[in-house]
PDB file of C-alpha atoms in Angstrom:
ATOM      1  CA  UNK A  68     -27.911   1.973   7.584  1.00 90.00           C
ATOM      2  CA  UNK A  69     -26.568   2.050   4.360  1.00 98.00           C
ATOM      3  CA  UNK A  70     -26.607  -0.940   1.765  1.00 98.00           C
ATOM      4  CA  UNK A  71     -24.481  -0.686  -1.733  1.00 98.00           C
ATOM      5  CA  UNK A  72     -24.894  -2.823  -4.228  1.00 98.00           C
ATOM      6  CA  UNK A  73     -22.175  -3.214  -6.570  1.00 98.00           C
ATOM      7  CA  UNK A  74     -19.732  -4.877  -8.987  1.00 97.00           C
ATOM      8  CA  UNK A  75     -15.867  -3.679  -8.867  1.00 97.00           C
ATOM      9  CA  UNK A  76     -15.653  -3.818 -12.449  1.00 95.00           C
ATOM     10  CA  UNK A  77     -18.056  -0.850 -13.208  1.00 96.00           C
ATOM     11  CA  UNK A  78     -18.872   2.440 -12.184  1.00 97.00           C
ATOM     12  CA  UNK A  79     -20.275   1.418  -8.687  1.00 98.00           C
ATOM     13  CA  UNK A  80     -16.943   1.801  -6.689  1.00 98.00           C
ATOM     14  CA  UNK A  81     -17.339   5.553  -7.087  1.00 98.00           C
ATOM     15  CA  UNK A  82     -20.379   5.412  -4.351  1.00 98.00           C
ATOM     16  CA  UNK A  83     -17.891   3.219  -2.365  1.00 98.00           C
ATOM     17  CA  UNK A  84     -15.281   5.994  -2.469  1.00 98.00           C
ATOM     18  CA  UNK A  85     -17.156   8.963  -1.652  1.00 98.00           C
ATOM     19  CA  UNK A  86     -18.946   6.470   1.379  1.00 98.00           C
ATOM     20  CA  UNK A  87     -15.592   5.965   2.692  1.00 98.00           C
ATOM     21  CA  UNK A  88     -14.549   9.787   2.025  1.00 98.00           C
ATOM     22  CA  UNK A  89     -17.150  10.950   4.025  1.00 98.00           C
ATOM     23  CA  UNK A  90     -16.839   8.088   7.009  1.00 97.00           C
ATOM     24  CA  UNK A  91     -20.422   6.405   6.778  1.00 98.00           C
ATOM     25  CA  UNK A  92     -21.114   2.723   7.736  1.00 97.00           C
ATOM     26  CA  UNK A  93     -22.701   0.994   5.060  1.00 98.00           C
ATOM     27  CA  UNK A  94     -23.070  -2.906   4.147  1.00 98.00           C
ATOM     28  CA  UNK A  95     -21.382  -3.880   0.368  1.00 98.00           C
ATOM     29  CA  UNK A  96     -23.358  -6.557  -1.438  1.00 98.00           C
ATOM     30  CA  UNK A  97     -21.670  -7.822  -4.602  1.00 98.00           C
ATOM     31  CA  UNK A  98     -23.379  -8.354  -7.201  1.00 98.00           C
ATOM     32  CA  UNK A  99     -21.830 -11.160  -9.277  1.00 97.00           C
ATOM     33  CA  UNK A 100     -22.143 -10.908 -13.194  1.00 95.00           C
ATOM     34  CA  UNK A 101     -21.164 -14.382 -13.626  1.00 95.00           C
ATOM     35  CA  UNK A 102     -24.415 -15.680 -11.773  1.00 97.00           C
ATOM     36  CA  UNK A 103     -26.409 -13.250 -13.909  1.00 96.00           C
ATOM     37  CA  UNK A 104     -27.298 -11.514 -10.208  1.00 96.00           C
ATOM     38  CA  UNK A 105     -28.062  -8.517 -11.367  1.00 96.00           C
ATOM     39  CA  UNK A 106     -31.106 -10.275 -13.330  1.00 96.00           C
ATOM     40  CA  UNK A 107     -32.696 -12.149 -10.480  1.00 97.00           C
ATOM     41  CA  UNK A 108     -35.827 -11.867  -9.350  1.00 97.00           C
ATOM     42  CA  UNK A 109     -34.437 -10.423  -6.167  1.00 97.00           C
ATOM     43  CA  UNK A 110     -32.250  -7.942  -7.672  1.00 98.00           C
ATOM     44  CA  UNK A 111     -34.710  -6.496 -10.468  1.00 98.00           C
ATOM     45  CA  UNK A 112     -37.351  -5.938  -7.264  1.00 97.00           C
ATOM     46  CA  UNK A 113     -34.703  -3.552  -5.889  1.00 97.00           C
ATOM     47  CA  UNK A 114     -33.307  -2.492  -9.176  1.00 98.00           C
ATOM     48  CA  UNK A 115     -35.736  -3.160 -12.200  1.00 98.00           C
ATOM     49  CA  UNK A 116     -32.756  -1.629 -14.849  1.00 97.00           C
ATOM     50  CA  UNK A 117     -30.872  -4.638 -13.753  1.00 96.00           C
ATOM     51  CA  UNK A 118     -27.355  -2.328 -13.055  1.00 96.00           C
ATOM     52  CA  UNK A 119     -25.648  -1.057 -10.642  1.00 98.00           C
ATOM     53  CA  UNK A 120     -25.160   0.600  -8.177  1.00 98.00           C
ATOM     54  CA  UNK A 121     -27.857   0.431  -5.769  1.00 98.00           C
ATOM     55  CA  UNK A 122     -27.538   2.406  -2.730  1.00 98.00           C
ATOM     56  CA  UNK A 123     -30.553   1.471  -0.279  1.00 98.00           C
ATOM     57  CA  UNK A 124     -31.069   4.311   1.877  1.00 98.00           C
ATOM     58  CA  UNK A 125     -33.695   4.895   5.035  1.00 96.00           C
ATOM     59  CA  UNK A 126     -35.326   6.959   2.761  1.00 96.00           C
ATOM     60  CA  UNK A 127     -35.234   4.299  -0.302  1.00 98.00           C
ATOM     61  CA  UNK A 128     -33.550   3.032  -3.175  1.00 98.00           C
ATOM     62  CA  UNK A 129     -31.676   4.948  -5.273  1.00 98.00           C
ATOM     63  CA  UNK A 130     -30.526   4.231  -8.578  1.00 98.00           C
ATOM     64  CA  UNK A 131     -27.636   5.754 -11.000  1.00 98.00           C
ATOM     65  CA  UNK A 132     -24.369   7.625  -9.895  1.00 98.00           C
ATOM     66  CA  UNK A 133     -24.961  10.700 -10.226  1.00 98.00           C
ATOM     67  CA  UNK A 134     -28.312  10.896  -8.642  1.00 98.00           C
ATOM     68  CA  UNK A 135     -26.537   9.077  -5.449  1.00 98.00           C
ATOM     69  CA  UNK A 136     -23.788  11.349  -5.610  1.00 98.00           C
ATOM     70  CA  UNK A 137     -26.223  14.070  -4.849  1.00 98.00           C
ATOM     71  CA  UNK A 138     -27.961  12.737  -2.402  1.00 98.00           C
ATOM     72  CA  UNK A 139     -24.917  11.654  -0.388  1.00 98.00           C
ATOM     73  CA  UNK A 140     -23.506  15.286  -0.756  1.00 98.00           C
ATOM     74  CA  UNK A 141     -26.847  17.091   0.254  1.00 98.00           C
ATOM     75  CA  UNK A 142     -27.607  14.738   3.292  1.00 97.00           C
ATOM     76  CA  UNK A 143     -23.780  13.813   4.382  1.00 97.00           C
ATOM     77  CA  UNK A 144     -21.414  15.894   2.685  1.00 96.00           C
ATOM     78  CA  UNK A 145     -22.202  18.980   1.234  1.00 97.00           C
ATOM     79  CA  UNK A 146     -18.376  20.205   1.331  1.00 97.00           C
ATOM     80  CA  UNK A 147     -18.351  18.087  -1.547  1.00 98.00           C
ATOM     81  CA  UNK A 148     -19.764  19.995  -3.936  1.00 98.00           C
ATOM     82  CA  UNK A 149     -18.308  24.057  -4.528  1.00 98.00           C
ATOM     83  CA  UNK A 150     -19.816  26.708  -2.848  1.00 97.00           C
ATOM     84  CA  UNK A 151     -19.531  28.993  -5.904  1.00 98.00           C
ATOM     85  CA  UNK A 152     -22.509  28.036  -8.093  1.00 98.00           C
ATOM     86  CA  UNK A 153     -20.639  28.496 -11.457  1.00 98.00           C
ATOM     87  CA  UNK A 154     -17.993  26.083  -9.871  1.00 98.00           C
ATOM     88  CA  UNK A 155     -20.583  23.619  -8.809  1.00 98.00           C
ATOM     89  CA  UNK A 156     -21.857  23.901 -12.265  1.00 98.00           C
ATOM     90  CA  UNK A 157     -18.514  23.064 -13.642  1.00 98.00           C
ATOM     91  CA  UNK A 158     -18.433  20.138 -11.653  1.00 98.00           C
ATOM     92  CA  UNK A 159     -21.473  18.833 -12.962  1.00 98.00           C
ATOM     93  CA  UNK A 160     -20.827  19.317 -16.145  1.00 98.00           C
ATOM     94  CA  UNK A 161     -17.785  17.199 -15.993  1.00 98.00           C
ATOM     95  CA  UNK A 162     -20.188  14.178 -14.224  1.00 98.00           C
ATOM     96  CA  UNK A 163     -22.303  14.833 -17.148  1.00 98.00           C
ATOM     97  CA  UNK A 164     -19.889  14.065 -19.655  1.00 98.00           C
ATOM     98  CA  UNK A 165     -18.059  11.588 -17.401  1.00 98.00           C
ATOM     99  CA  UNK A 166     -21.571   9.647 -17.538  1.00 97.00           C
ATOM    100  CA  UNK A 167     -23.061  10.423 -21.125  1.00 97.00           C
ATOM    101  CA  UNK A 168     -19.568  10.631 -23.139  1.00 97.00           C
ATOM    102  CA  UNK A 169     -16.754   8.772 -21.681  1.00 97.00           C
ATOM    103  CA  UNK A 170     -18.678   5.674 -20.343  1.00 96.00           C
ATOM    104  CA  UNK A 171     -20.697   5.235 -23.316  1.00 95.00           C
ATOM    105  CA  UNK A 172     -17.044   4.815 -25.391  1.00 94.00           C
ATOM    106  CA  UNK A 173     -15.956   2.717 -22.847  1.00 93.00           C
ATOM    107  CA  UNK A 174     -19.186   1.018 -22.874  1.00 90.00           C
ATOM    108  CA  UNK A 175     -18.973   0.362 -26.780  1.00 88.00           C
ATOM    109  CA  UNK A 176     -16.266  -2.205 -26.336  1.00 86.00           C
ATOM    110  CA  UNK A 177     -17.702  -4.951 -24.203  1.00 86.00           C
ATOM    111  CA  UNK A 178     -21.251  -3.950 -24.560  1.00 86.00           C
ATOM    112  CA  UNK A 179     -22.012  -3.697 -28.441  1.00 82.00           C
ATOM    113  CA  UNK A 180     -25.523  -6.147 -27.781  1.00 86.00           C
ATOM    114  CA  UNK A 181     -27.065  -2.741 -26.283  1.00 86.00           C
ATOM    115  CA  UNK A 182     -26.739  -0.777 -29.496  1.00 87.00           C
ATOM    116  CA  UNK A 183     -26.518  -3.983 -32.086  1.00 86.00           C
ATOM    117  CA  UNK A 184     -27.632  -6.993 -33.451  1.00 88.00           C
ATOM    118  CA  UNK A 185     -25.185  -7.813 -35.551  1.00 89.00           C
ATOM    119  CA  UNK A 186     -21.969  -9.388 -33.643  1.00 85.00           C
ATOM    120  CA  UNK A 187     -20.244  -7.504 -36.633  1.00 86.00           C
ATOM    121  CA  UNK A 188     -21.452  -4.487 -35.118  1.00 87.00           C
ATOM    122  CA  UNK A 189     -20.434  -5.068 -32.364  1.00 87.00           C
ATOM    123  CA  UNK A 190     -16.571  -6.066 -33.448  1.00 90.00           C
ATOM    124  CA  UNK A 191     -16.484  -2.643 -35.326  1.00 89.00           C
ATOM    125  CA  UNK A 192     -17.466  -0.522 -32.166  1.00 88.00           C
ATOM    126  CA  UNK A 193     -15.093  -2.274 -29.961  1.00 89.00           C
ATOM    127  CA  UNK A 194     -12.417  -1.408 -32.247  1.00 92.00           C
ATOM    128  CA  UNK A 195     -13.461   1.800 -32.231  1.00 93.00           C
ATOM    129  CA  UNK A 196     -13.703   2.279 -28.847  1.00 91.00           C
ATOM    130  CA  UNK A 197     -10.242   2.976 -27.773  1.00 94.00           C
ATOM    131  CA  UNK A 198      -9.775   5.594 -30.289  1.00 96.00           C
ATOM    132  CA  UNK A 199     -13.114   7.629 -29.079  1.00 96.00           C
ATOM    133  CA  UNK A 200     -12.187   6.977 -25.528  1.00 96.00           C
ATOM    134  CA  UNK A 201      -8.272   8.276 -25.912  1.00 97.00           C
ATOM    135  CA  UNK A 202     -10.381  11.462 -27.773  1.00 97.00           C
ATOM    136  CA  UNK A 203     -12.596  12.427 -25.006  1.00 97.00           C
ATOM    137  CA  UNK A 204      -9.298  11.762 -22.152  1.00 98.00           C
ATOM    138  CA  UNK A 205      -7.504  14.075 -24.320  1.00 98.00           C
ATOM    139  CA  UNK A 206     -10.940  16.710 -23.588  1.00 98.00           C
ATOM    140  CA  UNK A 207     -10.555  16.016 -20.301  1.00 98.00           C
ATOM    141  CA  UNK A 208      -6.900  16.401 -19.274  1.00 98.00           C
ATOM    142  CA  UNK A 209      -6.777  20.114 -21.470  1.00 97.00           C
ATOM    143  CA  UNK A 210      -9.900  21.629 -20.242  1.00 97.00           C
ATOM    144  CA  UNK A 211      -9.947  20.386 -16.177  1.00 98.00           C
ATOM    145  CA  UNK A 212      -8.216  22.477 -13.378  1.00 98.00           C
ATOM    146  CA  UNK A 213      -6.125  19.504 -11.691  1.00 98.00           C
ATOM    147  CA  UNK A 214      -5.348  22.102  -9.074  1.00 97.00           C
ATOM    148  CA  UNK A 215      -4.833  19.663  -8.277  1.00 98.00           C
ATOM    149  CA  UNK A 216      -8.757  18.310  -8.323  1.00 98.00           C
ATOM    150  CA  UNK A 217     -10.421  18.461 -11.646  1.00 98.00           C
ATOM    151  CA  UNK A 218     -12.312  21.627 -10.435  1.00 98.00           C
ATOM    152  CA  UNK A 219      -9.772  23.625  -8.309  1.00 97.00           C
ATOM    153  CA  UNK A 220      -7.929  22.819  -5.084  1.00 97.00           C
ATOM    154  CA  UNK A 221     -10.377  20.373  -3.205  1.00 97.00           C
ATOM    155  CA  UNK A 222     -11.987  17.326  -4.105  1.00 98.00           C
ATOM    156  CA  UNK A 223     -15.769  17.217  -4.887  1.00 98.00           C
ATOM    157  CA  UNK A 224     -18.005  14.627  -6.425  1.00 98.00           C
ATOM    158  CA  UNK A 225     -16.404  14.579 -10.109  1.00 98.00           C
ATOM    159  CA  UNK A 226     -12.920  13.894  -9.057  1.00 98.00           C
ATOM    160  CA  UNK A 227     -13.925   9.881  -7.633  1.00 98.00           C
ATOM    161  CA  UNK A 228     -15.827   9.689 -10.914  1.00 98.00           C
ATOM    162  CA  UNK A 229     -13.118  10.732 -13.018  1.00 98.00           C
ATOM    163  CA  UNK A 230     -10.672   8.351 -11.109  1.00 98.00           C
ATOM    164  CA  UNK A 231     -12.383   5.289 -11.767  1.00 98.00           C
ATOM    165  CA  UNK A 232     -13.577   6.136 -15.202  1.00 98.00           C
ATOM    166  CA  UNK A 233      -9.735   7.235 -16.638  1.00 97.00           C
ATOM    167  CA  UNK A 234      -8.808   3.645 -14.794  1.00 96.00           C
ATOM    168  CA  UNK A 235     -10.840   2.215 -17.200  1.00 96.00           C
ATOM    169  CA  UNK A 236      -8.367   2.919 -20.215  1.00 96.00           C
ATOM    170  CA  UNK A 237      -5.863   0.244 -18.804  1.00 94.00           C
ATOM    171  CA  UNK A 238      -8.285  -2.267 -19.866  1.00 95.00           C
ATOM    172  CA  UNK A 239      -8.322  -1.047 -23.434  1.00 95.00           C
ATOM    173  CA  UNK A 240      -4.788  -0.969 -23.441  1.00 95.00           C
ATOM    174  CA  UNK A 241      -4.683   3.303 -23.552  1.00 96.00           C
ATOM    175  CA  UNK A 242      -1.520   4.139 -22.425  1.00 96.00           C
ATOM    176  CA  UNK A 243      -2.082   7.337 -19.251  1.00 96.00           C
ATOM    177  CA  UNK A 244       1.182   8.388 -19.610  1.00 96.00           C
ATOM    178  CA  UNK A 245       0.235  10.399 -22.798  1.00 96.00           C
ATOM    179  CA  UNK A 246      -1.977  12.493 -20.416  1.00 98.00           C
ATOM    180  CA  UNK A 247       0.375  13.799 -17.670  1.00 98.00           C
ATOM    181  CA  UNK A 248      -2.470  16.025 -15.815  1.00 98.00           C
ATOM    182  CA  UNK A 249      -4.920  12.299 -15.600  1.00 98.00           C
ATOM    183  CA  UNK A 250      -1.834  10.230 -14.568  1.00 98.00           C
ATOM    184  CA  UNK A 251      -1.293  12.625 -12.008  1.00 98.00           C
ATOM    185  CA  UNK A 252      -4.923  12.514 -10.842  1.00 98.00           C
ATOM    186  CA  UNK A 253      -5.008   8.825 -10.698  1.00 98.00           C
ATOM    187  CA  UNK A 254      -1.529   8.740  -8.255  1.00 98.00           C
ATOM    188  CA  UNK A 255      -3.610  11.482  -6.001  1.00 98.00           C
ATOM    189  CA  UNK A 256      -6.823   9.402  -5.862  1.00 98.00           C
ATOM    190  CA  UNK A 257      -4.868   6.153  -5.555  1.00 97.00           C
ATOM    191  CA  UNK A 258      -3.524   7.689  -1.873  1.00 96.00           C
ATOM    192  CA  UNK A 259      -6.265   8.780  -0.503  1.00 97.00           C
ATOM    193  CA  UNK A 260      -7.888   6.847   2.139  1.00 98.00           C
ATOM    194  CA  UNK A 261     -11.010   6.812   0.949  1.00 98.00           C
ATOM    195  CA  UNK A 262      -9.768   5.172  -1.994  1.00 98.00           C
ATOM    196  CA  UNK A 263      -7.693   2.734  -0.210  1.00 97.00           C
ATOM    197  CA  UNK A 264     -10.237   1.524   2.050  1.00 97.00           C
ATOM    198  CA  UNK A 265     -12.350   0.889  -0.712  1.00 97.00           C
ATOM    199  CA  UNK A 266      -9.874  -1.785  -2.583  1.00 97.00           C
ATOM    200  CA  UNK A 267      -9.117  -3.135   0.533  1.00 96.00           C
ATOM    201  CA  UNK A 268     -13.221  -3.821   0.841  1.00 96.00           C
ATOM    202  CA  UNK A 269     -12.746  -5.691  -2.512  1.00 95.00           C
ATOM    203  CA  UNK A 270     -14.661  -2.690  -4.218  1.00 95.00           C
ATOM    204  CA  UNK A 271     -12.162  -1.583  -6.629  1.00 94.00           C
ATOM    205  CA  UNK A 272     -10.693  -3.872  -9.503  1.00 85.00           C
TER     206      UNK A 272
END
């Protein structure tokens, strides 16, 4: 049995998607940020960085999305990730930057405490942030494939990442019609069933 611990306003829902994608049973456990759960004692004994996602797994608890990613492709669903290794290092590359470039900008306009003291600070890199995120979707929709994936003509691990991420430029009022090839994406994902079951779960904002 798989448990997933999550919140539908982060990155978690990705590990709901590719769950559902590849047909597993798991157990969702919310994790509610306005009851500071994801700082309880009970939480940090699973999770000590006091995020999420959390997939417990027979084997253990794993922590961050891409390392669960891999594990549910190697164990469960290893059609997920391209056969070619150059295209499987492609992929990765995008979950790199997904993780260490995109989120980060995202990050920098609700979370300025993390980086800053200052509350000025942290006004200055929230108005930043929609400018640096806009830069790095304008990366991503001229150097993916969206053929019609992000790396070729089937889905792998990236392309759930890349959905929820790209949804996250609603919420700083980024307009997706500018990018054609990541609005296109997002109408793809949004049919899929894996994606549906997962926002009918309650897993998706």
């Amino acid at each position: 049995m798989l448990t997933l611990h999550y919140n539908p306003l982060t990155v978690a829902p990705v590990i709901a998607i590719v769950l559902e994608e590849l047909e597993l049973d798991y157990t969702p456990v919310l994790v509610d940020f306005r009851l500071l759960a994801q700082v309880s004692p009970a939480y940090l004994a699973l999770n000590p960085k006091g995020r999420v996602p959390t997939l417990e797994t027979p084997d253990g608890v794993l922590t961050e999305t891409g390392a669960i990613l891999d594990w549910l492709a190697a164990v469960h669903g290893p059609h997920l990730i391209p056969d070619d290794p150059f295209q499987a290092a492609r992929m990765r590359e995008t979950m790199y930057y997904l993780a260490s470039t995109l989120h980060v900008n995202y990050a920098h306009a609700l979370r300025g405490a993390r980086w800053a003291d200052l509350e000025t600070s942290w006004a200055d890199m929230a108005a930043k942030a929609p400018h640096t995120m806009a830069a790095s979707l304008a990366y991503l929709e001229g150097h993916l494939d969206f053929a019609p994936f992000a790396i070729g003509s089937a889905m792998t691990l990236a392309d759930p990442w890349l959905f929820v991420l790209t949804g996250f430029a609603t919420r700083l009022n980024i307009d997706l019609a500018q990018f054609p090839n990541l609005s296109a994406h997002q109408v793809m994902m949004h049919d899929r069933y894996a994606v549906r079951a997962a926002r009918n779960k309650g897993m998706l904002a």
